PDB file of C-alpha atoms in Angstrom:
ATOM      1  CA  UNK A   1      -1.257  59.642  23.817  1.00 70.00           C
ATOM      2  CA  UNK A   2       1.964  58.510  22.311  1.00 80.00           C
ATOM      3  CA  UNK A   3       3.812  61.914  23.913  1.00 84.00           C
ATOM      4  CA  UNK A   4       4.763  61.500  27.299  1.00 84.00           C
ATOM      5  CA  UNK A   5       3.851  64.785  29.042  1.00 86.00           C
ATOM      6  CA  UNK A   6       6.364  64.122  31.911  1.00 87.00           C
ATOM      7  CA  UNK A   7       8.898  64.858  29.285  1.00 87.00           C
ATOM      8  CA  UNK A   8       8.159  68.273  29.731  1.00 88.00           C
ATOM      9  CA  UNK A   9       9.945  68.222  33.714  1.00 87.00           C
ATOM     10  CA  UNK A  10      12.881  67.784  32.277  1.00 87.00           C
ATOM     11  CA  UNK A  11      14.861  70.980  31.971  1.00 86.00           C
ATOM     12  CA  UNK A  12      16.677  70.477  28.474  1.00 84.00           C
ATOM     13  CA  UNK A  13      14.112  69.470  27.178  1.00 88.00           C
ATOM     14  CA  UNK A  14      11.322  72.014  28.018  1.00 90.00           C
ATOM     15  CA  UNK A  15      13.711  74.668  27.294  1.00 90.00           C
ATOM     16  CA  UNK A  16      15.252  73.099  23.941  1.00 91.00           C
ATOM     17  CA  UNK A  17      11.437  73.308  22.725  1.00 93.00           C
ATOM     18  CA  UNK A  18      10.731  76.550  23.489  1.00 94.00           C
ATOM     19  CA  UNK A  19      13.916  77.833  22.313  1.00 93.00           C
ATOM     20  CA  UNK A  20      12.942  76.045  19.069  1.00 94.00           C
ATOM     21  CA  UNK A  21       9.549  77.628  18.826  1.00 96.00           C
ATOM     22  CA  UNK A  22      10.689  81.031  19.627  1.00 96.00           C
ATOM     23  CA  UNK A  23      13.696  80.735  16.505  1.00 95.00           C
ATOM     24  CA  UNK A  24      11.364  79.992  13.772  1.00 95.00           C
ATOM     25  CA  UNK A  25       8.816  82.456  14.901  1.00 95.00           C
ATOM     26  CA  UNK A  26      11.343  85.026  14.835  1.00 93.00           C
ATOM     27  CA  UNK A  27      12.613  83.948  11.241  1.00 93.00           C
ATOM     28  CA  UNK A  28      10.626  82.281   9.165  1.00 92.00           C
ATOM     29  CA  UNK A  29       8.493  84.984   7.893  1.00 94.00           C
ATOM     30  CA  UNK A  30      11.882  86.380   6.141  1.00 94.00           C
ATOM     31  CA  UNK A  31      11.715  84.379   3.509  1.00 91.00           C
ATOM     32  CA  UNK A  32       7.778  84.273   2.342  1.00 92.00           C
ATOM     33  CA  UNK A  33       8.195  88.813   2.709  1.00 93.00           C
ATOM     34  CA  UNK A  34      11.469  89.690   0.883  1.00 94.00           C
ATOM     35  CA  UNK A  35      10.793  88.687  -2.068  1.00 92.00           C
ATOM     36  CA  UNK A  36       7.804  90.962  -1.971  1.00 91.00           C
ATOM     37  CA  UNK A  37      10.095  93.258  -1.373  1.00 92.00           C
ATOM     38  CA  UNK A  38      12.419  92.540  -3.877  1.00 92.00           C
ATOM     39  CA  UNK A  39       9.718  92.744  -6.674  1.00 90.00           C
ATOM     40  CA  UNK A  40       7.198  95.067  -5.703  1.00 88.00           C
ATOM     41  CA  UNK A  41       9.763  97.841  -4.055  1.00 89.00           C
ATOM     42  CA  UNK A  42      13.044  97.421  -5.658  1.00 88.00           C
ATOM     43  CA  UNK A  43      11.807  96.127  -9.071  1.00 86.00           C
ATOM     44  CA  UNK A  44      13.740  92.644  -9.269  1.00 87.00           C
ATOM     45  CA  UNK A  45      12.820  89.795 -11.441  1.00 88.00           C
ATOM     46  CA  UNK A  46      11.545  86.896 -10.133  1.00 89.00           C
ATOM     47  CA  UNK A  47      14.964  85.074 -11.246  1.00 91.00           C
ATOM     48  CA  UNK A  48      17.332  87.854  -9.748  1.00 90.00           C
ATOM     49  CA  UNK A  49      14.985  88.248  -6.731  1.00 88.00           C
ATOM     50  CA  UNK A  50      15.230  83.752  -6.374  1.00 89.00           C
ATOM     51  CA  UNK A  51      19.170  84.047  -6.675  1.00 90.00           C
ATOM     52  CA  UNK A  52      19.150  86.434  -3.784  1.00 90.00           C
ATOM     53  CA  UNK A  53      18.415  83.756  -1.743  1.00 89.00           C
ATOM     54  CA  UNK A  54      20.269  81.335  -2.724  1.00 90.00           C
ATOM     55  CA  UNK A  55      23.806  81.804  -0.858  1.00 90.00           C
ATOM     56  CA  UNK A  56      21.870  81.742   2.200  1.00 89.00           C
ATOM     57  CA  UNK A  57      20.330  78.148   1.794  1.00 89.00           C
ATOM     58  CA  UNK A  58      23.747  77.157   1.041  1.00 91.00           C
ATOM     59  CA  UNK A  59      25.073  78.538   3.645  1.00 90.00           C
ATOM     60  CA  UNK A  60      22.047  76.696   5.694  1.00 90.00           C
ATOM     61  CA  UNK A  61      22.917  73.619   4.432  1.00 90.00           C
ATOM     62  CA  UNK A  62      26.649  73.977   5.246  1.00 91.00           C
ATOM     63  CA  UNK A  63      26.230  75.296   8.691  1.00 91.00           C
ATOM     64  CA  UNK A  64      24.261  72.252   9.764  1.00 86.00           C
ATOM     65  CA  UNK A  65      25.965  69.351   9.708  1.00 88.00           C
ATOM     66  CA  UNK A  66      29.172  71.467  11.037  1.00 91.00           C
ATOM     67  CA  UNK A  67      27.858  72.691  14.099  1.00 90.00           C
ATOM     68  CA  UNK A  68      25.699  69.435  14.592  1.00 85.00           C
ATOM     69  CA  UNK A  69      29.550  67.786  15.038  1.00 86.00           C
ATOM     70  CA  UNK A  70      30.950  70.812  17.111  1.00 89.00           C
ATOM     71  CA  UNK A  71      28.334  70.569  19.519  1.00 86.00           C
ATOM     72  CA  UNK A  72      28.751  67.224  20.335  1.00 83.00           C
ATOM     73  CA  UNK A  73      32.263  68.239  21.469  1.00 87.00           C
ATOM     74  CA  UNK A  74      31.749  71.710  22.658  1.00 87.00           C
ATOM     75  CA  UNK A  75      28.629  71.571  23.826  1.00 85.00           C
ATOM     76  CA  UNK A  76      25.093  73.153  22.747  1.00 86.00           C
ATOM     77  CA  UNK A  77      24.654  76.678  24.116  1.00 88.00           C
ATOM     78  CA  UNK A  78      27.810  78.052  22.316  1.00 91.00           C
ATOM     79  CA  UNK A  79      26.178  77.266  18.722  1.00 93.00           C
ATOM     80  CA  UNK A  80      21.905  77.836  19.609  1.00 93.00           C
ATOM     81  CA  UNK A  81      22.381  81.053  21.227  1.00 94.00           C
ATOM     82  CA  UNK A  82      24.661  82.020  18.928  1.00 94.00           C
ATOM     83  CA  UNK A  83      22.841  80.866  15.975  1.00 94.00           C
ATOM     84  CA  UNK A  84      19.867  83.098  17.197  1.00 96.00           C
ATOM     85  CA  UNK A  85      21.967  85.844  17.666  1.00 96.00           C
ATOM     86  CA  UNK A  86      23.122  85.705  14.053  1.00 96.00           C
ATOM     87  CA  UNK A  87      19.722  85.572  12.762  1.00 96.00           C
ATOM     88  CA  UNK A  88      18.760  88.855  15.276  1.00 96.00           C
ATOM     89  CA  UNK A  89      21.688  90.702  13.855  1.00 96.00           C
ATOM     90  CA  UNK A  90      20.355  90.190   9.932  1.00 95.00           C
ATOM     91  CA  UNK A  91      16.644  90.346  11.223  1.00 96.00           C
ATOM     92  CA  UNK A  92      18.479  94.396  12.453  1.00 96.00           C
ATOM     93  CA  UNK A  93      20.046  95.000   9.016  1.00 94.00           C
ATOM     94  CA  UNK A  94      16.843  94.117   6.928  1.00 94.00           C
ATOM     95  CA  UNK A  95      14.605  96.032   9.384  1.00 93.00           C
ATOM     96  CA  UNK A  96      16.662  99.163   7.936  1.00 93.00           C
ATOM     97  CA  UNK A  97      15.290  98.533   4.679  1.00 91.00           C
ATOM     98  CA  UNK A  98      13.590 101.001   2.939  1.00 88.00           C
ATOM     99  CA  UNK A  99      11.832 102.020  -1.014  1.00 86.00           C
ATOM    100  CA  UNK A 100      15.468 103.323  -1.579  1.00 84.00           C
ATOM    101  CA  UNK A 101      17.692 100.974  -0.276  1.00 86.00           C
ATOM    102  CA  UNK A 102      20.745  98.737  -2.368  1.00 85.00           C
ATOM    103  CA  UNK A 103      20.904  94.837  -2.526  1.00 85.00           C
ATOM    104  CA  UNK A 104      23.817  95.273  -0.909  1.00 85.00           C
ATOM    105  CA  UNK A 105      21.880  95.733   2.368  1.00 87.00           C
ATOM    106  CA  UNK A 106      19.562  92.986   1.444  1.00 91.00           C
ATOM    107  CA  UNK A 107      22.156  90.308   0.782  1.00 92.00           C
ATOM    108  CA  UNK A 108      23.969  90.158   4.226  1.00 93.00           C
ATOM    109  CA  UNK A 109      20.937  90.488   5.998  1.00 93.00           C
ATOM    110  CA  UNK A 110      19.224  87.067   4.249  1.00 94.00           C
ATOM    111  CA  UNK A 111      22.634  85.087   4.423  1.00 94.00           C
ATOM    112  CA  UNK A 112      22.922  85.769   8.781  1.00 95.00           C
ATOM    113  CA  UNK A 113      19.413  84.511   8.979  1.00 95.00           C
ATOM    114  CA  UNK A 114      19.905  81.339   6.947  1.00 94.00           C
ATOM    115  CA  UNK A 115      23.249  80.679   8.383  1.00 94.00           C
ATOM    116  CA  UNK A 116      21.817  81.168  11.946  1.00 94.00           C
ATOM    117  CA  UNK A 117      19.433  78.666  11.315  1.00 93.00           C
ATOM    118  CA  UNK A 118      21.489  76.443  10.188  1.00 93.00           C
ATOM    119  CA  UNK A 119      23.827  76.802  13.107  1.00 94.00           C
ATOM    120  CA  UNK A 120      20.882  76.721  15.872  1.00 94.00           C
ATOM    121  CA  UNK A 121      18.822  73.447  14.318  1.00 92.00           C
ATOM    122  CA  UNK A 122      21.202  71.021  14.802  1.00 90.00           C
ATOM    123  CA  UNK A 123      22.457  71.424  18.402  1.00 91.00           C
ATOM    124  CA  UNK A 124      19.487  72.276  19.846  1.00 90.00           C
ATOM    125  CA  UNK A 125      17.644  69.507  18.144  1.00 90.00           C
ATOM    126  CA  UNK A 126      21.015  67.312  19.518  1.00 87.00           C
ATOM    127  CA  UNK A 127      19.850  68.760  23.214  1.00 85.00           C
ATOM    128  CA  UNK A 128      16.457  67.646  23.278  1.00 89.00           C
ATOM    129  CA  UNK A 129      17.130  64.359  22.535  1.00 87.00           C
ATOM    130  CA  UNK A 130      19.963  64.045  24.813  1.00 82.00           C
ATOM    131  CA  UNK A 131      17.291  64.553  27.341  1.00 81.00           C
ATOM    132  CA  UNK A 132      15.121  61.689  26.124  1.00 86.00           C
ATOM    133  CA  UNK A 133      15.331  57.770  26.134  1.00 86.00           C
ATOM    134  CA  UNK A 134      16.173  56.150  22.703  1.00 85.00           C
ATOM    135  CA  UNK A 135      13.066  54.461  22.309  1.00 85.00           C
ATOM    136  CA  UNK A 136      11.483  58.193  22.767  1.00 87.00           C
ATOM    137  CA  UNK A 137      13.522  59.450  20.018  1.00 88.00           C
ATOM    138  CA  UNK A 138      11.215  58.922  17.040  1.00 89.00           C
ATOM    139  CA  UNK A 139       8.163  60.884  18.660  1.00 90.00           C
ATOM    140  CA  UNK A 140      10.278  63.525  19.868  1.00 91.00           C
ATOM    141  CA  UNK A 141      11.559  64.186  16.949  1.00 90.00           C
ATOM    142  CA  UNK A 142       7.988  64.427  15.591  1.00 91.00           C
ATOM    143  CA  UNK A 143       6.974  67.419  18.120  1.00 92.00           C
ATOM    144  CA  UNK A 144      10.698  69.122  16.788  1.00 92.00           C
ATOM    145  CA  UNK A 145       9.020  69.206  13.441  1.00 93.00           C
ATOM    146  CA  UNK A 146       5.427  69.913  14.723  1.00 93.00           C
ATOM    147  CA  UNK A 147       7.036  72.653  16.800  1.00 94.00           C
ATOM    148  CA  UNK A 148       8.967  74.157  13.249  1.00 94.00           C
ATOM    149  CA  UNK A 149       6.120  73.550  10.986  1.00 95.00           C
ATOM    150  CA  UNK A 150       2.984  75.238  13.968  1.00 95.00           C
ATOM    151  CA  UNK A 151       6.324  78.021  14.215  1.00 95.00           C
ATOM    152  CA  UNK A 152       6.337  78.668  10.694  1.00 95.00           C
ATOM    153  CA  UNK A 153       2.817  79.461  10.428  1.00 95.00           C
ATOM    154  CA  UNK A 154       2.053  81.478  12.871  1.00 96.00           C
ATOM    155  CA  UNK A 155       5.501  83.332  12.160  1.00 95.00           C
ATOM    156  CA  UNK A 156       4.057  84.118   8.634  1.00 95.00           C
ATOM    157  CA  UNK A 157       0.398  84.656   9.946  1.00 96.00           C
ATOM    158  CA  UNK A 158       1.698  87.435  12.378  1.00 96.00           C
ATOM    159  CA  UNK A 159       4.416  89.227  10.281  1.00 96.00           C
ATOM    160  CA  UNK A 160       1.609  89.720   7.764  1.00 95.00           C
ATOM    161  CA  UNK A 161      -1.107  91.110  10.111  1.00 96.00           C
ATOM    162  CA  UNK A 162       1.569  93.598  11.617  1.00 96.00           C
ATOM    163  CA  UNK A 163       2.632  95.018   7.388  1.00 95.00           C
ATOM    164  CA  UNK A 164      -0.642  95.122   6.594  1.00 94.00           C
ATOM    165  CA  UNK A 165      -1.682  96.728   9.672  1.00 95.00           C
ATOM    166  CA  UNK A 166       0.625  99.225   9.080  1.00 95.00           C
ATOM    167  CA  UNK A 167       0.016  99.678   5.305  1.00 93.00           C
ATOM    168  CA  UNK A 168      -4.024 100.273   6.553  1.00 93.00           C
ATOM    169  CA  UNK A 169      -2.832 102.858   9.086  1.00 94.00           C
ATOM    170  CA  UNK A 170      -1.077 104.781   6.632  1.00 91.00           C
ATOM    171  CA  UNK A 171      -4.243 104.965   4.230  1.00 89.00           C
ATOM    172  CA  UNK A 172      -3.348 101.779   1.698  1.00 89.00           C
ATOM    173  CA  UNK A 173      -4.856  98.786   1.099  1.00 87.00           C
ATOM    174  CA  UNK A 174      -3.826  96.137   3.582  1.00 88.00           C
ATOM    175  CA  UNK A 175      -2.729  93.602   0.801  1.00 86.00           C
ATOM    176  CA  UNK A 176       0.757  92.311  -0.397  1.00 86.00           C
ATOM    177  CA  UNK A 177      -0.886  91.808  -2.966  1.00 84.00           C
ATOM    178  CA  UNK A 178      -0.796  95.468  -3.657  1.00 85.00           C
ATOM    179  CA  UNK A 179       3.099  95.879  -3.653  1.00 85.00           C
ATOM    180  CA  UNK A 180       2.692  92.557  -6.145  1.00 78.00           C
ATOM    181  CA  UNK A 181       0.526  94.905  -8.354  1.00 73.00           C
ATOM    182  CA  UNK A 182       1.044  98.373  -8.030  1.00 70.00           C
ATOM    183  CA  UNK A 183       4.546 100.563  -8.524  1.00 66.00           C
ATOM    184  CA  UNK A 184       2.770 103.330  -6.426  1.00 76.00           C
ATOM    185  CA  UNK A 185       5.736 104.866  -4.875  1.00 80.00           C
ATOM    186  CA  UNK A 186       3.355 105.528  -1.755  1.00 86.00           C
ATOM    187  CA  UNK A 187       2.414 102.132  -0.835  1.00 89.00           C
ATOM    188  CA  UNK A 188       5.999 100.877  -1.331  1.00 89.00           C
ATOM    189  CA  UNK A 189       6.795 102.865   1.379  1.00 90.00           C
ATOM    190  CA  UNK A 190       4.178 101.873   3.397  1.00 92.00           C
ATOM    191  CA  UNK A 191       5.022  98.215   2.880  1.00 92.00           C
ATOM    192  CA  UNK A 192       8.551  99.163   4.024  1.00 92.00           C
ATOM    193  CA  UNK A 193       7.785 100.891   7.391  1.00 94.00           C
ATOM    194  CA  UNK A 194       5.175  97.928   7.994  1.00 95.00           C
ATOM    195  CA  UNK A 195       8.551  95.083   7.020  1.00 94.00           C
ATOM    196  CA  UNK A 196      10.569  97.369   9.509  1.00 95.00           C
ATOM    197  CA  UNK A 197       8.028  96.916  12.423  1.00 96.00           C
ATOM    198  CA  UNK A 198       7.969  93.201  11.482  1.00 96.00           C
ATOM    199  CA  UNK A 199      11.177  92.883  11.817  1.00 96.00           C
ATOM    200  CA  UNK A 200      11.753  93.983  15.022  1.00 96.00           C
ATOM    201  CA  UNK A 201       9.184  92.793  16.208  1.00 96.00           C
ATOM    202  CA  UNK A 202      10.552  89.254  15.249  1.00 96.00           C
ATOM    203  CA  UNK A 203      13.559  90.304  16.379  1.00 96.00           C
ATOM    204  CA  UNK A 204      12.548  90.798  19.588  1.00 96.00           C
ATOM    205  CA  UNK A 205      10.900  87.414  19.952  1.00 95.00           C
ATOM    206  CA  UNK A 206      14.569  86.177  18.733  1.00 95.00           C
ATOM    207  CA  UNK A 207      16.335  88.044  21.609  1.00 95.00           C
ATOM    208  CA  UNK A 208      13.470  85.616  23.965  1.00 95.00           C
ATOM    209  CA  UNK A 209      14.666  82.563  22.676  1.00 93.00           C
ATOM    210  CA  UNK A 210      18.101  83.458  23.146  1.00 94.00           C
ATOM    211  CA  UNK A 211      17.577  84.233  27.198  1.00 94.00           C
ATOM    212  CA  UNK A 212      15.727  80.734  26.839  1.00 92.00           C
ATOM    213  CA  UNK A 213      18.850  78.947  25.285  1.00 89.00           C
ATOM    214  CA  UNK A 214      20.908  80.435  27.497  1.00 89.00           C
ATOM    215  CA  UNK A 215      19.646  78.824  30.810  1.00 82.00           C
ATOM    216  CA  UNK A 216      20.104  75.695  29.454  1.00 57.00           C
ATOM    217  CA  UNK A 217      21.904  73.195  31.782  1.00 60.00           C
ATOM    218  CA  UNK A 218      25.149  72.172  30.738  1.00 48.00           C
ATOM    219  CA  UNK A 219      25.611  68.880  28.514  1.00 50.00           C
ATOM    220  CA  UNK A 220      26.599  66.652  31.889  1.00 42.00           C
ATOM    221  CA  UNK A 221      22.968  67.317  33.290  1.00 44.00           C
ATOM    222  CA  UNK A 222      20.963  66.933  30.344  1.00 42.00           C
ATOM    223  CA  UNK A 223      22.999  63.169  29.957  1.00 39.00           C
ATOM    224  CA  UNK A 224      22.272  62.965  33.624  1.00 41.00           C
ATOM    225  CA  UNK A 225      18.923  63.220  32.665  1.00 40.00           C
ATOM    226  CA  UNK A 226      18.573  61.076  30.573  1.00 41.00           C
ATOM    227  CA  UNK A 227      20.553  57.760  31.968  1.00 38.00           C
ATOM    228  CA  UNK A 228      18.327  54.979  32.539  1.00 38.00           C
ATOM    229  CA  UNK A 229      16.876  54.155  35.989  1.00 36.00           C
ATOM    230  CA  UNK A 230      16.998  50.859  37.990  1.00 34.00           C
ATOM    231  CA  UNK A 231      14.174  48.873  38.069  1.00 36.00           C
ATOM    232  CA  UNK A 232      12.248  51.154  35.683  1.00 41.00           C
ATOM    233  CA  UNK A 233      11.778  54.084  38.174  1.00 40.00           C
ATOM    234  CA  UNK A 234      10.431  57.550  37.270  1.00 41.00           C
ATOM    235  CA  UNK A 235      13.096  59.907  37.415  1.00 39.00           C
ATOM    236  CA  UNK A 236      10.584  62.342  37.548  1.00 39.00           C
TER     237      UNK A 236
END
């Protein structure tokens, strides 16, 4: 009851949460699978396979607040589609990797995903609200984080089911657990092929939200949108 579902009419804003729920379920399965990888296939520590990740959340964190400000003056399209297509070009690299392959791969591929998020979250979060009253802004930004968190899970839910699909097909036990606990160079390489098709797959649903941020009207309609009306009239 406290969401008003005529919200949804309005273009930047139906398209801003799409685009939203699209970009983490394309990406946030990365994170909760490579270090499976990094452990059960290429034999890293849980410290070396933890620092792996760390230039990418600071370059998250850094990419932010950055193009949160550059938006405001350039605009939002620029910085969301082009944050998504920085996490579909690591989500390409890491979909390469294989029971043989070098950090080196691994490394690039985990900081373009972080540093895509960082540069999509705050400009399209900045064009949703644009669309929205002020007094609206504190429920709205409730769904943005309903949207993320409902994204995340069904991101990780789906990018299991597809690598342990594929570990089943190719005669393994369908577990992560099972890279976890077993050096069997055989189910390694199942995992891998099954991370590949995750990838891509996730990938793919990228490339959708980046046809979806692209359509979005340009900054002087979304304000447009949102002015007040006279006499409390419905814009919609």
């Amino acid at each position: 009851p406290m969401l008003d579902l005529r919200l949804f009419k309005r273009k930047s804003f139906s398209l801003g949460i799409s685009a939203a729920f699209f970009n983490f379920l394309g990406s946030s399965a990365v994170l909760v699978l490579i270090p499976f990888y990094l452990q059960g296939v290429l034999g890293l520590g849980p410290r070396t396979a933890g620092l792996m990740i760390m230039p990418g959340a600071f370059l998250m964190a850094l990419m932010g607040p950055i193009t949160g400000t550059l938006s405001d003056r350039f605009g939002w399209r620029i910085f969301t589609v082009g944050g998504m297509a920085c996490i579909a070009a690591g989500l390409l690299l890491l979909s390469r990797l294989d029971e043989g392959s070098s950090i080196v791969l691994v490394l690039p591929g985990l900081m373009l995903v972080s540093a895509g998020q960082g540069i999509f979250y705050s400009p399209n979060a900045s064009s949703v609200l644009s669309d929205v009253e002020l007094e609206k802004y504190g429920i709205v930004s409730a769904l943005l984080n309903l949207v993320r968190n409902g994204s995340n899970i069904i991101s990780l839910a789906v990018a299991t089911a597809i690598v342990t699909a594929t570990m089943s097909a190719l005669g393994f036990e369908p577990s992560l657990d099972a890279v976890r606990d077993t050096a069997e160079v055989g189910v390694q390489h199942a995992f891998s092929v099954g991370l590949r098709y995750a990838f891509l797959t996730m990938m793919g649903l990228m490339i959708i939200g980046m046809a979806i941020s692209a359509i979005k009207p340009p900054k002087s309609q979304d304000l447009s949108a949102a002015t007040p009306t006279v006499a409390g009239q419905n814009p919609d």
